[in-house]
Coordinates of C-alpha atoms in Angstrom, one line a residue:
Chain A
M1 CA 45.6 28.0 -4.9
R2 CA 44.8 25.6 -8.1
K3 CA 42.1 25.9 -9.8
I4 CA 39.9 23.5 -8.7
A5 CA 36.7 22.5 -10.8
V6 CA 33.3 20.5 -9.9
L7 CA 31.2 18.4 -11.7
Y8 CA 27.9 19.0 -10.3
G9 CA 25.1 16.8 -11.0
G10 CA 21.3 19.0 -10.1
N11 CA 20.9 16.9 -7.2
S12 CA 20.0 18.7 -3.2
H13 CA 23.4 17.5 -1.7
Q14 CA 25.8 18.5 -4.1
F15 CA 23.6 21.9 -4.0
R16 CA 24.4 22.3 -0.5
T17 CA 28.1 21.7 -0.6
L18 CA 29.0 23.2 -3.7
Y19 CA 27.6 26.8 -3.4
E20 CA 28.1 26.5 0.9
P21 CA 30.5 30.4 0.6
K22 CA 33.4 28.3 2.7
Y23 CA 33.4 25.5 0.1
H24 CA 32.3 27.2 -2.3
R25 CA 35.7 29.6 -2.2
Y26 CA 37.5 27.1 -3.2
L27 CA 36.0 26.4 -6.5
H28 CA 36.6 27.7 -9.5
Q29 CA 34.5 26.2 -11.4
I30 CA 31.1 24.6 -10.7
I31 CA 30.0 22.3 -13.7
Y32 CA 26.8 21.2 -14.5
L33 CA 27.0 17.1 -15.8
P34 CA 25.3 17.5 -19.1
E35 CA 27.2 20.4 -19.8
L36 CA 30.5 18.9 -19.3
P37 CA 31.5 17.5 -22.8
F38 CA 30.9 21.7 -24.4
T39 CA 32.6 22.8 -21.4
S40 CA 36.2 23.3 -21.7
L41 CA 38.8 22.8 -19.1
D42 CA 42.1 23.6 -20.3
D43 CA 42.9 26.4 -17.3
I44 CA 41.8 24.1 -14.7
D45 CA 44.1 22.3 -12.6
V46 CA 41.9 20.5 -10.4
L47 CA 38.8 18.1 -11.3
L48 CA 37.3 17.3 -8.4
I49 CA 34.1 13.7 -8.9
P50 CA 31.4 14.0 -6.2
S51 CA 29.8 11.0 -5.4
Q52 CA 26.4 10.2 -7.3
L53 CA 26.8 11.1 -10.6
H54 CA 24.3 9.9 -13.4
Q55 CA 26.9 7.6 -14.3
R56 CA 26.0 7.1 -18.1
L57 CA 26.1 11.2 -18.5
V58 CA 30.1 10.3 -16.9
S59 CA 30.4 7.3 -18.5
E60 CA 30.0 9.3 -21.8
S61 CA 32.7 12.4 -20.8
Q62 CA 35.8 9.2 -20.4
H63 CA 36.9 10.3 -23.3
I64 CA 37.5 14.6 -21.2
I65 CA 38.8 12.7 -18.3
D66 CA 40.9 10.8 -19.9
S67 CA 42.0 14.2 -21.7
F68 CA 43.1 15.9 -18.2
T69 CA 44.9 13.6 -17.1
D70 CA 47.0 12.9 -19.7
R71 CA 48.0 16.6 -19.7
G72 CA 48.8 16.2 -15.6
G73 CA 45.1 17.1 -14.4
V74 CA 44.6 16.5 -10.8
V75 CA 41.8 14.4 -10.6
A76 CA 40.0 13.6 -6.7
A77 CA 37.0 11.9 -6.7
F78 CA 34.7 11.2 -3.2
G79 CA 32.8 8.1 -2.3
A80 CA 32.4 4.3 -4.3
Q81 CA 33.8 3.6 -7.4
P82 CA 31.4 1.0 -9.3
N83 CA 32.9 2.2 -12.5
N84 CA 36.2 2.9 -14.3
W85 CA 36.2 6.0 -15.4
I86 CA 39.6 7.0 -13.0
P87 CA 42.1 4.0 -14.1
G88 CA 43.1 1.7 -10.7
H89 CA 41.6 2.4 -7.8
N90 CA 40.0 -1.7 -7.8
W91 CA 37.0 -0.8 -5.9
E92 CA 36.0 -3.4 -3.9
F93 CA 32.3 -2.7 -2.5
R94 CA 31.9 -4.1 1.5
P95 CA 28.5 -3.5 3.2
T96 CA 28.7 -0.4 5.3
N97 CA 27.8 -0.1 9.2
F98 CA 27.0 3.5 9.6
W99 CA 26.8 1.6 13.3
W100 CA 30.8 1.2 14.1
W101 CA 31.1 4.0 16.8
L102 CA 28.8 2.0 19.0
D103 CA 30.9 -1.7 18.9
S104 CA 31.9 -1.9 22.1
N105 CA 36.0 -1.3 21.2
V106 CA 35.2 1.7 18.9
R107 CA 37.8 1.2 16.8
S108 CA 36.5 2.8 13.1
G109 CA 40.0 0.2 11.4
L110 CA 41.4 2.7 9.4
V111 CA 44.9 3.4 9.5
T112 CA 47.9 5.7 8.3
E113 CA 51.8 5.1 8.0
R114 CA 52.0 8.4 6.6
L115 CA 52.0 11.0 8.9
D116 CA 54.9 12.7 7.5
H117 CA 52.6 13.6 4.4
D118 CA 51.1 16.9 4.0
F119 CA 47.6 15.7 3.9
F120 CA 48.0 15.3 7.4
C121 CA 49.4 19.2 8.1
Y122 CA 45.3 19.8 7.2
L123 CA 43.8 16.8 8.1
T124 CA 43.8 14.3 11.6
L125 CA 42.7 10.4 10.8
K126 CA 40.0 11.0 12.9
D127 CA 38.8 14.3 11.0
A128 CA 38.3 11.3 8.4
T129 CA 36.7 8.4 10.2
W130 CA 33.1 7.6 9.8
H131 CA 31.6 4.3 7.5
Y132 CA 32.9 3.8 4.6
H133 CA 31.1 1.7 1.4
G134 CA 33.9 0.1 -0.2
V135 CA 38.4 0.1 -0.2
F136 CA 40.1 0.5 -2.5
Y137 CA 43.2 -2.2 -4.3
P138 CA 44.9 0.6 -5.7
P139 CA 48.5 -0.4 -7.3
S140 CA 52.3 -0.3 -5.8
G141 CA 53.3 2.9 -6.1
A142 CA 51.0 4.6 -4.8
E143 CA 50.8 6.4 -1.9
I144 CA 48.1 5.0 0.4
L145 CA 47.0 7.5 2.8
I146 CA 44.8 6.4 4.0
G147 CA 44.5 1.7 5.3
L148 CA 42.3 0.3 6.9
E149 CA 43.8 -2.4 9.2
G150 CA 43.9 -5.8 7.5
G151 CA 44.6 -4.0 3.9
G152 CA 42.7 -1.7 1.1
A153 CA 42.9 2.6 0.6
I154 CA 40.9 4.8 1.9
L155 CA 42.2 7.6 0.6
Y156 CA 45.5 7.5 -1.9
V157 CA 47.6 9.7 -4.2
D158 CA 48.2 7.9 -7.4
K159 CA 50.8 9.7 -10.0
V160 CA 52.0 6.7 -11.9
T161 CA 48.8 4.8 -13.2
T162 CA 48.7 7.9 -15.4
A163 CA 49.7 11.5 -16.4
G164 CA 47.9 13.6 -13.8
T165 CA 47.8 12.7 -10.9
L166 CA 44.8 10.8 -8.9
I167 CA 43.2 11.3 -5.3
M168 CA 41.0 8.7 -4.5
T169 CA 38.3 7.6 -1.3
T170 CA 36.0 5.9 -0.2
L171 CA 34.2 8.9 1.6
D172 CA 31.9 10.9 0.6
P173 CA 32.0 13.7 2.9
E174 CA 29.8 15.9 0.2
F175 CA 27.0 13.5 -0.4
H176 CA 27.1 13.7 4.0
Y177 CA 27.1 16.8 4.1
G178 CA 25.0 17.9 1.4
S179 CA 22.4 15.7 2.8
Y180 CA 22.4 16.7 6.8
F181 CA 23.0 13.4 7.5
M182 CA 25.9 13.4 10.1
P183 CA 27.7 16.7 10.7
A184 CA 31.1 14.9 11.4
T185 CA 32.0 15.4 7.6
E186 CA 31.8 18.9 7.4
R187 CA 34.8 18.7 9.7
F188 CA 36.7 16.9 6.7
L189 CA 35.5 18.8 3.4
D190 CA 36.3 22.2 5.9
K191 CA 40.2 21.0 5.8
F192 CA 40.7 18.7 2.5
L193 CA 39.2 21.7 0.2
P194 CA 42.2 23.9 1.8
W195 CA 45.0 21.1 1.4
L196 CA 43.4 20.0 -2.3
A197 CA 43.6 23.7 -3.0
E198 CA 47.0 25.1 -1.9
G199 CA 48.9 21.5 -0.1
E200 CA 51.5 19.6 -1.5
L201 CA 49.9 17.0 -3.1
Chain B
M1 CA -4.8 -4.0 -10.7
T2 CA -0.8 -2.9 -11.7
M3 CA -2.0 -1.7 -15.0
T4 CA -3.9 1.8 -15.6
S5 CA -7.0 1.6 -17.8
S6 CA -5.3 1.8 -20.6
G7 CA -3.5 -1.2 -20.2
T8 CA 0.1 0.9 -18.7
P9 CA 1.9 0.7 -16.3
H10 CA 1.2 3.1 -13.1
F11 CA 3.5 3.7 -12.0
V12 CA 6.8 6.2 -14.2
I13 CA 9.8 6.0 -12.3
V14 CA 12.2 8.2 -12.7
D15 CA 15.6 6.5 -12.7
S16 CA 18.5 9.3 -11.4
G17 CA 21.2 7.2 -13.1
N18 CA 23.5 6.9 -9.7
Y19 CA 25.2 4.4 -8.0
F20 CA 23.3 4.1 -4.7
S21 CA 19.7 4.2 -6.6
T22 CA 20.8 1.6 -8.8
Q23 CA 19.1 -1.2 -7.0
T24 CA 15.9 0.1 -6.2
I25 CA 16.1 0.8 -10.5
Q26 CA 17.2 -3.0 -10.7
E27 CA 14.5 -4.1 -8.2
T28 CA 12.2 -1.8 -10.4
K29 CA 12.2 -2.8 -13.5
K30 CA 11.5 -6.2 -12.2
R31 CA 8.1 -4.7 -12.2
D32 CA 5.1 -4.9 -14.7
D33 CA 3.4 -2.7 -12.6
C34 CA 6.6 -0.2 -13.5
F35 CA 8.3 1.4 -15.8
V36 CA 11.6 3.2 -15.5
I37 CA 12.6 6.1 -17.3
D38 CA 16.0 7.2 -17.4
M39 CA 15.4 11.3 -16.0
Y40 CA 17.4 12.7 -18.3
D41 CA 14.7 11.6 -21.4
L42 CA 11.8 12.7 -19.8
P43 CA 11.4 16.2 -21.6
E44 CA 11.3 13.7 -24.4
R45 CA 9.1 11.2 -22.7
D46 CA 5.2 10.9 -23.6
L47 CA 3.8 10.7 -19.9
S48 CA -0.2 10.7 -20.3
P49 CA 0.2 6.7 -20.4
Y50 CA 1.0 6.6 -16.3
A51 CA -1.1 7.1 -13.3
C52 CA 2.0 8.4 -11.1
M53 CA 5.4 9.8 -11.1
V54 CA 8.2 8.5 -8.7
I55 CA 11.7 10.4 -8.0
D56 CA 14.0 10.3 -5.6
N57 CA 16.2 12.4 -3.2
F58 CA 19.0 12.0 -5.9
V59 CA 17.2 14.1 -8.8
D60 CA 18.6 16.1 -11.0
Q61 CA 16.7 18.7 -10.1
E62 CA 18.1 21.7 -12.3
L63 CA 17.4 19.2 -15.0
L64 CA 13.7 19.4 -13.0
Y65 CA 12.5 22.8 -12.5
Q66 CA 13.7 23.3 -16.7
E67 CA 10.6 20.3 -17.3
R68 CA 8.5 22.5 -14.7
E69 CA 5.4 22.7 -17.6
Q70 CA 5.7 19.9 -18.3
I71 CA 4.8 18.8 -14.4
W72 CA 2.2 21.3 -14.2
Q73 CA 0.8 20.2 -17.2
F74 CA 1.1 16.4 -15.8
L75 CA -0.8 16.9 -12.6
N76 CA -2.8 18.5 -14.4
Q77 CA -3.9 16.0 -16.2
G78 CA -5.4 14.3 -12.6
K79 CA -2.3 11.6 -12.2
V80 CA -0.2 11.6 -8.8
L81 CA 3.0 12.6 -8.1
I82 CA 5.0 11.7 -5.2
F83 CA 8.8 13.5 -4.3
S84 CA 11.4 12.5 -1.7
G85 CA 14.3 14.3 -0.8
H86 CA 14.8 18.2 -0.6
M87 CA 13.9 20.7 -2.6
F88 CA 16.1 23.7 -3.6
L89 CA 14.2 24.9 -6.7
P90 CA 10.5 25.8 -7.3
W91 CA 9.9 22.6 -9.8
L92 CA 7.4 21.1 -8.1
P93 CA 3.9 23.2 -7.6
G94 CA 2.8 24.5 -4.3
A95 CA 6.1 23.5 -3.0
S96 CA 8.6 25.1 -0.7
M97 CA 12.3 24.7 -0.6
F98 CA 14.1 22.7 1.9
V99 CA 14.4 23.6 5.9
P100 CA 16.7 21.8 7.5
K101 CA 16.4 21.4 11.2
L102 CA 17.6 22.5 14.1
I103 CA 19.6 19.5 15.9
R104 CA 20.1 19.7 19.8
S105 CA 20.1 16.0 20.4
Q106 CA 19.0 13.1 18.8
H107 CA 15.6 13.5 20.0
D108 CA 14.8 16.2 17.5
Y109 CA 14.3 13.6 15.2
E110 CA 11.4 11.6 16.5
V111 CA 8.7 11.2 14.2
S112 CA 5.5 11.2 14.6
I113 CA 2.6 9.2 12.8
V114 CA 0.3 13.2 13.0
Q115 CA -3.0 11.3 12.1
Q116 CA -3.7 7.8 11.3
H117 CA -3.0 7.1 7.4
P118 CA -3.1 4.0 4.8
I119 CA 0.3 4.7 3.7
F120 CA 1.6 4.7 7.7
D121 CA -0.4 1.8 9.1
G122 CA 0.8 0.0 11.1
V123 CA 4.7 1.7 11.4
D124 CA 6.4 1.4 14.3
P125 CA 6.9 5.9 15.0
E126 CA 10.2 4.2 16.9
E127 CA 11.3 2.0 14.4
M128 CA 10.3 5.3 11.8
T129 CA 13.3 7.4 14.1
Y130 CA 15.4 5.0 15.4
T131 CA 17.5 2.2 13.5
K132 CA 19.3 0.4 15.5
G133 CA 19.3 2.5 18.7
V134 CA 20.9 5.8 15.7
S135 CA 18.1 8.6 14.8
G136 CA 18.5 10.6 11.6
F137 CA 18.0 8.4 9.2
F138 CA 14.0 9.2 7.9
A139 CA 14.4 13.0 8.0
R140 CA 16.2 16.2 8.7
G141 CA 13.7 18.6 7.8
H142 CA 11.1 19.3 6.3
H143 CA 9.5 21.2 3.4
P144 CA 6.9 24.2 4.3
L145 CA 3.2 22.7 3.4
P146 CA 0.9 24.5 0.8
S147 CA -2.3 25.8 2.0
Q148 CA -4.6 23.0 2.5
A149 CA -1.9 20.0 2.8
E150 CA -3.1 17.6 4.9
V151 CA 0.2 16.1 6.9
L152 CA 0.7 12.5 8.1
L153 CA 4.6 12.4 9.8
S154 CA 5.8 15.0 11.6
L155 CA 9.1 15.9 13.4
P156 CA 8.8 16.5 17.3
G157 CA 8.8 21.2 16.3
G158 CA 5.8 19.9 14.4
E159 CA 7.2 20.5 11.0
P160 CA 6.1 18.3 8.8
I161 CA 7.8 15.6 6.7
T162 CA 5.2 14.3 5.2
Y163 CA 2.3 15.7 3.2
I164 CA -0.9 15.6 0.4
D165 CA -1.6 18.0 -1.0
R166 CA -4.9 17.9 -3.7
Y167 CA -5.6 21.4 -3.9
S168 CA -2.1 22.9 -6.1
T169 CA -3.0 21.0 -8.5
Q170 CA -5.6 19.1 -10.5
G171 CA -4.3 16.4 -9.2
T172 CA -2.4 14.9 -6.0
I173 CA 1.5 15.3 -5.0
L174 CA 2.7 13.7 -2.0
V175 CA 6.3 15.3 -0.9
H176 CA 8.5 13.2 1.3
S177 CA 11.3 15.0 3.0
G178 CA 13.6 11.8 3.5
N179 CA 15.0 9.1 0.9
N180 CA 13.2 7.3 -0.9
L181 CA 9.0 6.2 0.4
F182 CA 8.6 4.6 -2.3
A183 CA 11.2 1.9 -1.9
Y184 CA 11.3 1.0 1.6
S185 CA 10.6 -3.0 2.1
G186 CA 11.2 -5.8 3.4
Q187 CA 9.8 -8.1 6.8
G188 CA 12.9 -6.7 9.1
S189 CA 10.4 -4.3 10.4
T190 CA 6.8 -2.2 10.3
V191 CA 8.9 -0.4 7.8
G192 CA 8.7 -2.4 5.5
R193 CA 5.3 -2.0 4.8
I194 CA 5.8 2.0 3.9
G195 CA 6.5 1.3 0.0
S196 CA 3.6 -1.5 -0.4
Q197 CA 1.0 0.6 1.2
L198 CA 1.7 3.9 -0.6
Q199 CA 1.8 2.0 -3.8
N200 CA -1.8 1.5 -2.7
W201 CA -2.7 4.0 -1.6
T202 CA -1.2 5.6 -4.7
R203 CA -3.9 3.7 -7.2
E204 CA -7.0 4.1 -4.5
E205 CA -5.4 7.6 -5.3
Y206 CA -6.2 7.9 -8.4
R207 CA -9.0 6.1 -9.0
A208 CA -11.2 8.6 -6.8
I209 CA -8.7 11.4 -8.8
Q210 CA -10.4 9.9 -12.3
E211 CA -14.0 9.3 -10.8
R212 CA -13.9 13.3 -9.3
T213 CA -12.8 14.0 -13.0
R214 CA -15.6 12.2 -14.4
T215 CA -18.7 13.3 -12.4
L216 CA -17.0 17.4 -12.7

């Protein structure tokens, strides 16, 4: 099992998600964000960066994230990426449609052409289907596992931009699960963390 | 009426520094009655000039727990503190930890006004409960009450969503188990009245505390 470290901003939704036993068992280390500059990532395989962290504090630790990918580490990030902490994502904001499932055609717009990827041995497209806060336009060579009809990526794996592996999704399941808001996001976490820990990335 | 008697902004807004709060914080910075501070500057900041501290649901509660003595002192200077969110550490006097609501249907999220109050004057409970026909945005649980707290809103099982506590400290604490109550604004729905009515109530509450303290 890969050793996953996760950044923790001390907020209530991250507290609930990261200390939930069924998720906590996959987390080798929970790093309180203000302590990141004083924490070694030497024995860590995966750095998980949840959404809604204090932006200045993460920016001040940019060099730590860069060093981690430089030595081949895996960075997985949830949610909107208005900053360039992780290179190459080309985030584009989209207004959130919380009500997509009420529309007459009941289509989320999420698509995949990579059902052969090991990711889909763990998750289905339905497990990743709820609203999103924006899209990515990753570089060529990145594998888009979940895309949008009409272009853009909701979840991709990028092994070309850095010496490491970047797993980026605009979805923010840890926020919703931790806020008791949209229990459907629990299905994603139940399966994503085992893939991140043991699956073929 | 936007300043305290000492001429400083009335509200000190604690900036949680996260993406979802960005827009609210930028709007708040334009106001002369609000002073925004980064939450990690709290330990160094003299809070005595401000009448009311506003804390949102993205705040670092580990930090607030470390700074609980400062928060307690602020309140005991006869100030107001507004917290919106889910408490999971005991940093606020009298407050208990958040209890999520067991949801069986979307009606379990229905908001009731327990007693008429200036903060929710003219606000339609239906509009607090439902956004485009979907419930669950407003509040999804509660904090058990401190003794003698005044309940403003509740969920169908009587769980208090919003309460005012004037007894745990020399000041007044308002706890709301949902999104940032201070940030509700806009013309599209009666819910948009909440932010400004909360701010007006806070000014009155602060004045009442100061008068009460003076007469002691």
